[in-house]
Amino acid sequence: MAKRENLRKAGGLSHRRPHLLCLRTLNFLLALFMLVVGRARPLKAQQSHFSAAFSDFVHADGTVGASYIVLDKGQITDSGTWGMADASLKQPVDQNTVFHWGSITKTLTAVAIMQLRDRGKLSLDDPIVKYVPELTHVHSQDNAISRVTLRQLLSHTAGFQTPTWPYKEGKPWEPFEPTEWSQLVAMMPYQELAFTPGSKFQYSNPGFIYLARVIEAVTGDPYQVYVYKNILSPLRMTRTFYNTSPYYLAADRSNSYEILVDGQGHETVRSFGREFDTGITTPNGGLNAPLDDMARWISFLAGTSPVSSPGLILDRKSLEEMWRPVIAINDQPSEPPAFMGLSFFLFARGSGNDAVTLVGHTGHQAGFAAFFVLNPRNGRAIIAVSNTVHAWGDSPAAKKGYDESSRRFSALMERAIDTIR
């Protein structure tokens, strides 16, 4: 407990004005989106409310380090930092801190696919086996694997499993993620589709690895090279990278932490380490960037990028196509509607003249938890990230800590949605 308290006391909240989610993962991600409808208030008043909610979250959650920014039509109107990027080095989170964004990576992969569609290089209704013939070895009823389309992969309706690497028992020699395509190919004869493609929603990480293979097959570029050339470079996201750090950014990279609770309720904090490689899973979760660079990505999505002309990355109509509901991801009458588009989660809020659909995504990997939400109608957005998570455990105390942390993160995301409506 003392160790955790030391980490919590390592840094305080500061503010800078303009210059300045295995099934458990899926359940965590979905919990973030089951949010109640809030009432809109003026932006300036709402900013102070989000700042307060952020402060409450980091204090209550035992967060080592975290940060957020509020955007209005591409301009940073509010921001805040908390605590340490690396507690052992007493390195505070600041505007240069590089965080890991996990599954938010999928939004870049999806936009890359849409770029190629718009250039006439592929169709979203193409079968995935056209580009990744190895998938014919996956078992399915009535050869359904041959009918899985790129569109279904983008909308998580193809029927593939959630985790990429489901064979872990926590042994030290086991890989963080598979590092080679051949490892996934070797597993394919021992996998099957979970349902008829297109019939339901099931979040799937490997689906985005297969989409990256499409990008490579069509362009001849490795996935990362394609994204650098066609997304990161034109948006001037110069401090964004995949996996291990370039030497000149290594000092800014955040460490990450996991709070573990034993059967007696005692807490310890484990460091994941500053550097790790997501391997072959890079297209679904390998992105690292400071918040300023992520602001450039979200500003592009909002149509307010100061560094690229409209349509340079992707035509606005194609983005709006990605934000049309494909399938519902919740069916509880007591919960507000949530849908899956093409890679983006969609949140329908309000009614009548106040009706609006917000878009967003989360990332949850290796001790990092992050989200962004965007209101396409007014160009407002919030990006938030923490370098600390609560570990799942078998004891009642561990389960309680995990569940309470999930609820706190959901409440923070709820406040973000309320802020930008």
C-alpha positions as a Python dict, from the first residue, in 0.01 Angstrom:
ca = {
    (1, 'M'): (0, 0, 0),
    (2, 'A'): (284, 236, 85),
    (3, 'K'): (436, 185, -258),
    (4, 'R'): (112, 283, -428),
    (5, 'E'): (78, 589, -205),
    (6, 'N'): (427, 702, -304),
    (7, 'L'): (334, 676, -670),
    (8, 'R'): (11, 866, -616),
    (9, 'K'): (192, 1147, -438),
    (10, 'A'): (459, 1173, -707),
    (11, 'G'): (290, 1451, -902),
    (12, 'G'): (1, 1692, -909),
    (13, 'L'): (-254, 1818, -1155),
    (14, 'S'): (-159, 2108, -1379),
    (15, 'H'): (-342, 2289, -1657),
    (16, 'R'): (-224, 2448, -1978),
    (17, 'R'): (-445, 2674, -2181),
    (18, 'P'): (-416, 2681, -2557),
    (19, 'H'): (-37, 2659, -2556),
    (20, 'L'): (1, 2427, -2391),
    (21, 'L'): (-982, -321, -2409),
    (22, 'C'): (-962, -1186, -2427),
    (23, 'L'): (-1320, -1109, -2329),
    (24, 'R'): (-1235, -904, -2023),
    (25, 'T'): (-1084, -641, -2251),
    (26, 'L'): (-1397, -643, -2466),
    (27, 'N'): (-1623, -611, -2163),
    (28, 'F'): (-1413, -320, -2038),
    (29, 'L'): (-1436, -150, -2377),
    (30, 'L'): (-1810, -198, -2407),
    (31, 'A'): (-1866, -68, -2055),
    (32, 'L'): (-1712, 261, -2160),
    (33, 'F'): (-1980, 311, -2424),
    (34, 'M'): (-2289, 230, -2221),
    (35, 'L'): (-2326, 590, -2108),
    (36, 'V'): (-2631, 790, -2001),
    (37, 'V'): (-2758, 1089, -2193),
    (38, 'G'): (-2634, 1418, -2050),
    (39, 'R'): (-2766, 1769, -2093),
    (40, 'A'): (-2558, 2009, -2298),
    (41, 'R'): (-2416, 2322, -2137),
    (42, 'P'): (-2192, 2601, -2268),
    (43, 'L'): (-1839, 2486, -2358),
    (44, 'K'): (-1650, 2704, -2108),
    (45, 'A'): (-1864, 2583, -1820),
    (46, 'Q'): (-1831, 2227, -1941),
    (47, 'Q'): (-1452, 2247, -1959),
    (48, 'S'): (-1431, 2314, -1588),
    (49, 'H'): (-1664, 2020, -1530),
    (50, 'F'): (-1440, 1788, -1733),
    (51, 'S'): (-1131, 1915, -1557),
    (52, 'A'): (-1295, 1836, -1224),
    (53, 'A'): (-1398, 1491, -1344),
    (54, 'F'): (-1044, 1424, -1467),
    (55, 'S'): (-900, 1529, -1132),
    (56, 'D'): (-1150, 1307, -948),
    (57, 'F'): (-1062, 1011, -1170),
    (58, 'V'): (-685, 1025, -1132),
    (59, 'H'): (-707, 1070, -755),
    (60, 'A'): (-959, 790, -701),
    (61, 'D'): (-799, 545, -945),
    (62, 'G'): (-445, 554, -807),
    (63, 'T'): (-318, 688, -1139),
    (64, 'V'): (56, 735, -1176),
    (65, 'G'): (32, 964, -1479),
    (66, 'A'): (-236, 1094, -1713),
    (67, 'S'): (-326, 1376, -1947),
    (68, 'Y'): (-613, 1517, -2152),
    (69, 'I'): (-690, 1786, -2407),
    (70, 'V'): (-1012, 1953, -2517),
    (71, 'L'): (-1037, 2057, -2880),
    (72, 'D'): (-1273, 2305, -3044),
    (73, 'K'): (-1247, 2307, -3423),
    (74, 'G'): (-888, 2193, -3407),
    (75, 'Q'): (-777, 2438, -3138),
    (76, 'I'): (-671, 2317, -2793),
    (77, 'T'): (-894, 2509, -2554),
    (78, 'D'): (-815, 2320, -2235),
    (79, 'S'): (-563, 2062, -2120),
    (80, 'G'): (-439, 1899, -1804),
    (81, 'T'): (-162, 1672, -1686),
    (82, 'W'): (-124, 1461, -1376),
    (83, 'G'): (159, 1283, -1204),
    (84, 'M'): (453, 1093, -1340),
    (85, 'A'): (543, 957, -1683),
    (86, 'D'): (803, 751, -1498),
    (87, 'A'): (774, 733, -1119),
    (88, 'S'): (1115, 576, -1053),
    (89, 'L'): (1286, 856, -1250),
    (90, 'K'): (1056, 1123, -1103),
    (91, 'Q'): (976, 1228, -1459),
    (92, 'P'): (650, 1424, -1471),
    (93, 'V'): (391, 1403, -1744),
    (94, 'D'): (418, 1708, -1967),
    (95, 'Q'): (321, 1823, -2315),
    (96, 'N'): (599, 1611, -2471),
    (97, 'T'): (506, 1283, -2301),
    (98, 'V'): (457, 1000, -2548),
    (99, 'F'): (170, 765, -2457),
    (100, 'H'): (62, 431, -2602),
    (101, 'W'): (-280, 441, -2771),
    (102, 'G'): (-363, 71, -2814),
    (103, 'S'): (-675, 3, -3017),
    (104, 'I'): (-716, 363, -3128),
    (105, 'T'): (-460, 245, -3385),
    (106, 'K'): (-750, 70, -3559),
    (107, 'T'): (-893, 402, -3672),
    (108, 'L'): (-578, 473, -3875),
    (109, 'T'): (-582, 124, -4026),
    (110, 'A'): (-946, 171, -4124),
    (111, 'V'): (-882, 510, -4285),
    (112, 'A'): (-597, 352, -4484),
    (113, 'I'): (-838, 91, -4620),
    (114, 'M'): (-1086, 364, -4715),
    (115, 'Q'): (-811, 556, -4893),
    (116, 'L'): (-742, 253, -5111),
    (117, 'R'): (-1114, 203, -5174),
    (118, 'D'): (-1147, 565, -5287),
    (119, 'R'): (-849, 519, -5519),
    (120, 'G'): (-1016, 223, -5686),
    (121, 'K'): (-766, -30, -5552),
    (122, 'L'): (-1022, -245, -5370),
    (123, 'S'): (-1388, -280, -5276),
    (124, 'L'): (-1518, -306, -4921),
    (125, 'D'): (-1725, -599, -5043),
    (126, 'D'): (-1419, -792, -5159),
    (127, 'P'): (-1373, -1123, -4975),
    (128, 'I'): (-1076, -1117, -4740),
    (129, 'V'): (-947, -1447, -4881),
    (130, 'K'): (-882, -1265, -5209),
    (131, 'Y'): (-595, -1089, -5033),
    (132, 'V'): (-523, -1327, -4745),
    (133, 'P'): (-570, -1679, -4888),
    (134, 'E'): (-420, -1835, -4573),
    (135, 'L'): (-756, -1769, -4402),
    (136, 'T'): (-916, -2049, -4603),
    (137, 'H'): (-772, -2279, -4336),
    (138, 'V'): (-1002, -2131, -4070),
    (139, 'H'): (-1299, -2360, -4002),
    (140, 'S'): (-1651, -2237, -4078),
    (141, 'Q'): (-1991, -2382, -4161),
    (142, 'D'): (-2076, -2391, -4531),
    (143, 'N'): (-1738, -2236, -4611),
    (144, 'A'): (-1853, -1904, -4465),
    (145, 'I'): (-1491, -1789, -4442),
    (146, 'S'): (-1496, -1739, -4819),
    (147, 'R'): (-1775, -1482, -4776),
    (148, 'V'): (-1611, -1265, -4509),
    (149, 'T'): (-1567, -916, -4654),
    (150, 'L'): (-1344, -621, -4577),
    (151, 'R'): (-1654, -430, -4469),
    (152, 'Q'): (-1732, -697, -4209),
    (153, 'L'): (-1378, -684, -4075),
    (154, 'L'): (-1403, -306, -4040),
    (155, 'S'): (-1731, -335, -3849),
    (156, 'H'): (-1628, -628, -3626),
    (157, 'T'): (-1902, -848, -3772),
    (158, 'A'): (-1683, -1107, -3949),
    (159, 'G'): (-1696, -1369, -3672),
    (160, 'F'): (-1330, -1378, -3570),
    (161, 'Q'): (-1225, -1415, -3208),
    (162, 'T'): (-1151, -1116, -2985),
    (163, 'P'): (-788, -1178, -2879),
    (164, 'T'): (-505, -1226, -3126),
    (165, 'W'): (-298, -1447, -2899),
    (166, 'P'): (-535, -1653, -2680),
    (167, 'Y'): (-282, -1906, -2554),
    (168, 'K'): (-131, -1732, -2251),
    (169, 'E'): (-97, -1869, -1900),
    (170, 'G'): (117, -1591, -1755),
    (171, 'K'): (448, -1772, -1790),
    (172, 'P'): (752, -1549, -1830),
    (173, 'W'): (862, -1702, -2160),
    (174, 'E'): (529, -1633, -2331),
    (175, 'P'): (535, -1349, -2586),
    (176, 'F'): (361, -1020, -2525),
    (177, 'E'): (207, -1058, -2870),
    (178, 'P'): (298, -1282, -3166),
    (179, 'T'): (581, -1127, -3360),
    (180, 'E'): (554, -1300, -3696),
    (181, 'W'): (278, -1356, -3951),
    (182, 'S'): (377, -1722, -3970),
    (183, 'Q'): (265, -1769, -3609),
    (184, 'L'): (-88, -1656, -3690),
    (185, 'V'): (-96, -1869, -4003),
    (186, 'A'): (6, -2172, -3799),
    (187, 'M'): (-293, -2115, -3567),
    (188, 'M'): (-552, -2084, -3845),
    (189, 'P'): (-628, -2458, -3885),
    (190, 'Y'): (-716, -2463, -3514),
    (191, 'Q'): (-963, -2175, -3527),
    (192, 'E'): (-1317, -2127, -3648),
    (193, 'L'): (-1562, -1846, -3715),
    (194, 'A'): (-1785, -1786, -3415),
    (195, 'F'): (-2096, -1700, -3617),
    (196, 'T'): (-2229, -1634, -3965),
    (197, 'P'): (-2041, -1332, -4105),
    (198, 'G'): (-2241, -1012, -4083),
    (199, 'S'): (-2498, -1149, -3839),
    (200, 'K'): (-2372, -998, -3513),
    (201, 'F'): (-2104, -788, -3346),
    (202, 'Q'): (-1790, -930, -3187),
    (203, 'Y'): (-1491, -707, -3133),
    (204, 'S'): (-1188, -865, -3302),
    (205, 'N'): (-823, -766, -3290),
    (206, 'P'): (-695, -1012, -3553),
    (207, 'G'): (-943, -872, -3804),
    (208, 'F'): (-730, -559, -3830),
    (209, 'I'): (-414, -760, -3884),
    (210, 'Y'): (-587, -914, -4185),
    (211, 'L'): (-684, -566, -4308),
    (212, 'A'): (-320, -461, -4283),
    (213, 'R'): (-226, -760, -4498),
    (214, 'V'): (-468, -622, -4757),
    (215, 'I'): (-290, -287, -4751),
    (216, 'E'): (43, -460, -4804),
    (217, 'A'): (-89, -682, -5083),
    (218, 'V'): (-244, -390, -5273),
    (219, 'T'): (34, -133, -5232),
    (220, 'G'): (352, -336, -5192),
    (221, 'D'): (441, -124, -4888),
    (222, 'P'): (477, -265, -4538),
    (223, 'Y'): (184, -152, -4325),
    (224, 'Q'): (382, 98, -4119),
    (225, 'V'): (547, 249, -4425),
    (226, 'Y'): (209, 300, -4593),
    (227, 'V'): (66, 476, -4286),
    (228, 'Y'): (371, 700, -4252),
    (229, 'K'): (355, 800, -4619),
    (230, 'N'): (-20, 847, -4649),
    (231, 'I'): (-142, 958, -4305),
    (232, 'L'): (125, 1056, -4053),
    (233, 'S'): (350, 1255, -4284),
    (234, 'P'): (82, 1470, -4452),
    (235, 'L'): (-72, 1543, -4110),
    (236, 'R'): (275, 1633, -3975),
    (237, 'M'): (245, 1385, -3693),
    (238, 'T'): (623, 1389, -3664),
    (239, 'R'): (647, 1243, -3313),
    (240, 'T'): (411, 951, -3378),
    (241, 'F'): (555, 603, -3422),
    (242, 'Y'): (479, 235, -3386),
    (243, 'N'): (623, 4, -3121),
    (244, 'T'): (972, 79, -2986),
    (245, 'S'): (1085, 440, -2967),
    (246, 'P'): (1315, 622, -3207),
    (247, 'Y'): (1622, 730, -3011),
    (248, 'Y'): (1527, 1100, -3012),
    (249, 'L'): (1184, 1028, -2854),
    (250, 'A'): (1282, 756, -2608),
    (251, 'A'): (1333, 1001, -2321),
    (252, 'D'): (976, 1130, -2360),
    (253, 'R'): (807, 790, -2361),
    (254, 'S'): (585, 714, -2065),
    (255, 'N'): (626, 406, -1853),
    (256, 'S'): (305, 224, -1762),
    (257, 'Y'): (172, 58, -1449),
    (258, 'E'): (-69, -206, -1325),
    (259, 'I'): (-225, -207, -979),
    (260, 'L'): (-247, -562, -842),
    (261, 'V'): (-460, -664, -545),
    (262, 'D'): (-396, -988, -356),
    (263, 'G'): (-646, -1202, -167),
    (264, 'Q'): (-603, -993, 148),
    (265, 'G'): (-670, -668, -39),
    (266, 'H'): (-309, -550, -34),
    (267, 'E'): (-211, -343, -334),
    (268, 'T'): (116, -331, -524),
    (269, 'V'): (207, -144, -839),
    (270, 'R'): (392, -322, -1120),
    (271, 'S'): (572, -140, -1399),
    (272, 'F'): (536, -272, -1754),
    (273, 'G'): (848, -90, -1875),
    (274, 'R'): (883, 194, -2119),
    (275, 'E'): (952, -10, -2434),
    (276, 'F'): (754, -299, -2584),
    (277, 'D'): (678, -429, -2930),
    (278, 'T'): (327, -525, -3038),
    (279, 'G'): (471, -739, -3317),
    (280, 'I'): (236, -863, -3586),
    (281, 'T'): (-53, -702, -3394),
    (282, 'T'): (79, -352, -3472),
    (283, 'P'): (-217, -262, -3703),
    (284, 'N'): (-465, -312, -3420),
    (285, 'G'): (-271, -158, -3132),
    (286, 'G'): (87, -40, -3194),
    (287, 'L'): (53, 339, -3201),
    (288, 'N'): (252, 576, -2974),
    (289, 'A'): (225, 956, -2976),
    (290, 'P'): (212, 1268, -2760),
    (291, 'L'): (-125, 1435, -2719),
    (292, 'D'): (-35, 1720, -2955),
    (293, 'D'): (8, 1472, -3240),
    (294, 'M'): (-315, 1294, -3150),
    (295, 'A'): (-484, 1633, -3165),
    (296, 'R'): (-375, 1651, -3530),
    (297, 'W'): (-538, 1313, -3596),
    (298, 'I'): (-864, 1410, -3428),
    (299, 'S'): (-863, 1750, -3600),
    (300, 'F'): (-843, 1570, -3933),
    (301, 'L'): (-1142, 1357, -3833),
    (302, 'A'): (-1328, 1671, -3729),
    (303, 'G'): (-1257, 1835, -4065),
    (304, 'T'): (-1060, 2116, -3900),
    (305, 'S'): (-699, 2012, -3961),
    (306, 'P'): (-474, 2319, -3986),
    (307, 'V'): (-205, 2130, -4177),
    (308, 'S'): (-392, 1946, -4453),
    (309, 'S'): (-640, 2053, -4716),
    (310, 'P'): (-988, 1895, -4714),
    (311, 'G'): (-980, 1554, -4877),
    (312, 'L'): (-599, 1524, -4870),
    (313, 'I'): (-614, 1222, -4638),
    (314, 'L'): (-973, 1109, -4702),
    (315, 'D'): (-1280, 1267, -4855),
    (316, 'R'): (-1531, 1390, -4598),
    (317, 'K'): (-1806, 1177, -4749),
    (318, 'S'): (-1595, 867, -4691),
    (319, 'L'): (-1544, 960, -4327),
    (320, 'E'): (-1916, 1013, -4286),
    (321, 'E'): (-1971, 671, -4445),
    (322, 'M'): (-1751, 523, -4172),
    (323, 'W'): (-1973, 691, -3912),
    (324, 'R'): (-2299, 532, -4027),
    (325, 'P'): (-2431, 259, -3797),
    (326, 'V'): (-2365, -93, -3922),
    (327, 'I'): (-2477, -292, -3620),
    (328, 'A'): (-2596, -227, -3266),
    (329, 'I'): (-2356, -324, -2990),
    (330, 'N'): (-2609, -305, -2708),
    (331, 'D'): (-2973, -408, -2689),
    (332, 'Q'): (-3072, -301, -2338),
    (333, 'P'): (-3368, -56, -2335),
    (334, 'S'): (-3223, 109, -2024),
    (335, 'E'): (-2901, 200, -2205),
    (336, 'P'): (-2852, 472, -2467),
    (337, 'P'): (-2800, 344, -2821),
    (338, 'A'): (-2447, 245, -2919),
    (339, 'F'): (-2349, 121, -3263),
    (340, 'M'): (-2048, 8, -3460),
    (341, 'G'): (-1964, 188, -3780),
    (342, 'L'): (-1661, 110, -3992),
    (343, 'S'): (-1405, 87, -3709),
    (344, 'F'): (-1558, 377, -3512),
    (345, 'F'): (-1796, 343, -3219),
    (346, 'L'): (-2105, 561, -3251),
    (347, 'F'): (-2306, 716, -2968),
    (348, 'A'): (-2654, 846, -3047),
    (349, 'R'): (-2752, 1119, -2803),
    (350, 'G'): (-3050, 1350, -2761),
    (351, 'S'): (-3366, 1370, -2969),
    (352, 'G'): (-3536, 1604, -3212),
    (353, 'N'): (-3328, 1912, -3291),
    (354, 'D'): (-3081, 1813, -3020),
    (355, 'A'): (-3009, 1468, -3170),
    (356, 'V'): (-2643, 1408, -3247),
    (357, 'T'): (-2423, 1104, -3310),
    (358, 'L'): (-2077, 1124, -3160),
    (359, 'V'): (-1788, 905, -3273),
    (360, 'G'): (-1494, 764, -3082),
    (361, 'H'): (-1272, 476, -2983),
    (362, 'T'): (-1079, 347, -2684),
    (363, 'G'): (-739, 189, -2634),
    (364, 'H'): (-653, -46, -2349),
    (365, 'Q'): (-319, -226, -2355),
    (366, 'A'): (-1, -281, -2152),
    (367, 'G'): (-102, -56, -1865),
    (368, 'F'): (-244, 226, -2077),
    (369, 'A'): (-611, 324, -2100),
    (370, 'A'): (-721, 592, -2345),
    (371, 'F'): (-1020, 726, -2534),
    (372, 'F'): (-1127, 997, -2770),
    (373, 'V'): (-1475, 1124, -2847),
    (374, 'L'): (-1566, 1365, -3127),
    (375, 'N'): (-1880, 1558, -3211),
    (376, 'P'): (-1868, 1587, -3593),
    (377, 'R'): (-2144, 1847, -3590),
    (378, 'N'): (-1958, 2114, -3392),
    (379, 'G'): (-1594, 2000, -3420),
    (380, 'R'): (-1546, 1953, -3047),
    (381, 'A'): (-1344, 1660, -2914),
    (382, 'I'): (-1172, 1530, -2604),
    (383, 'I'): (-872, 1296, -2585),
    (384, 'A'): (-769, 1143, -2253),
    (385, 'V'): (-507, 886, -2154),
    (386, 'S'): (-377, 723, -1836),
    (387, 'N'): (-61, 516, -1788),
    (388, 'T'): (-215, 307, -1507),
    (389, 'V'): (-475, 29, -1500),
    (390, 'H'): (-617, -206, -1239),
    (391, 'A'): (-533, -572, -1305),
    (392, 'W'): (-799, -839, -1324),
    (393, 'G'): (-766, -1101, -1053),
    (394, 'D'): (-947, -1401, -911),
    (395, 'S'): (-991, -1267, -558),
    (396, 'P'): (-1303, -1067, -466),
    (397, 'A'): (-1082, -768, -380),
    (398, 'A'): (-910, -776, -720),
    (399, 'K'): (-1239, -809, -906),
    (400, 'K'): (-1383, -520, -706),
    (401, 'G'): (-1083, -299, -784),
    (402, 'Y'): (-1103, -380, -1154),
    (403, 'D'): (-1478, -320, -1172),
    (404, 'E'): (-1460, 6, -979),
    (405, 'S'): (-1182, 133, -1201),
    (406, 'S'): (-1387, 46, -1510),
    (407, 'R'): (-1682, 239, -1372),
    (408, 'R'): (-1464, 540, -1297),
    (409, 'F'): (-1324, 538, -1649),
    (410, 'S'): (-1679, 509, -1789),
    (411, 'A'): (-1784, 810, -1582),
    (412, 'L'): (-1490, 1011, -1719),
    (413, 'M'): (-1584, 923, -2075),
    (414, 'E'): (-1945, 1011, -2000),
    (415, 'R'): (-1836, 1353, -1884),
    (416, 'A'): (-1633, 1396, -2203),
    (417, 'I'): (-1940, 1320, -2415),
    (418, 'D'): (-2144, 1564, -2209),
    (419, 'T'): (-1875, 1830, -2251),
    (420, 'I'): (-1870, 1830, -2631),
    (421, 'R'): (-2239, 1790, -2706),
}
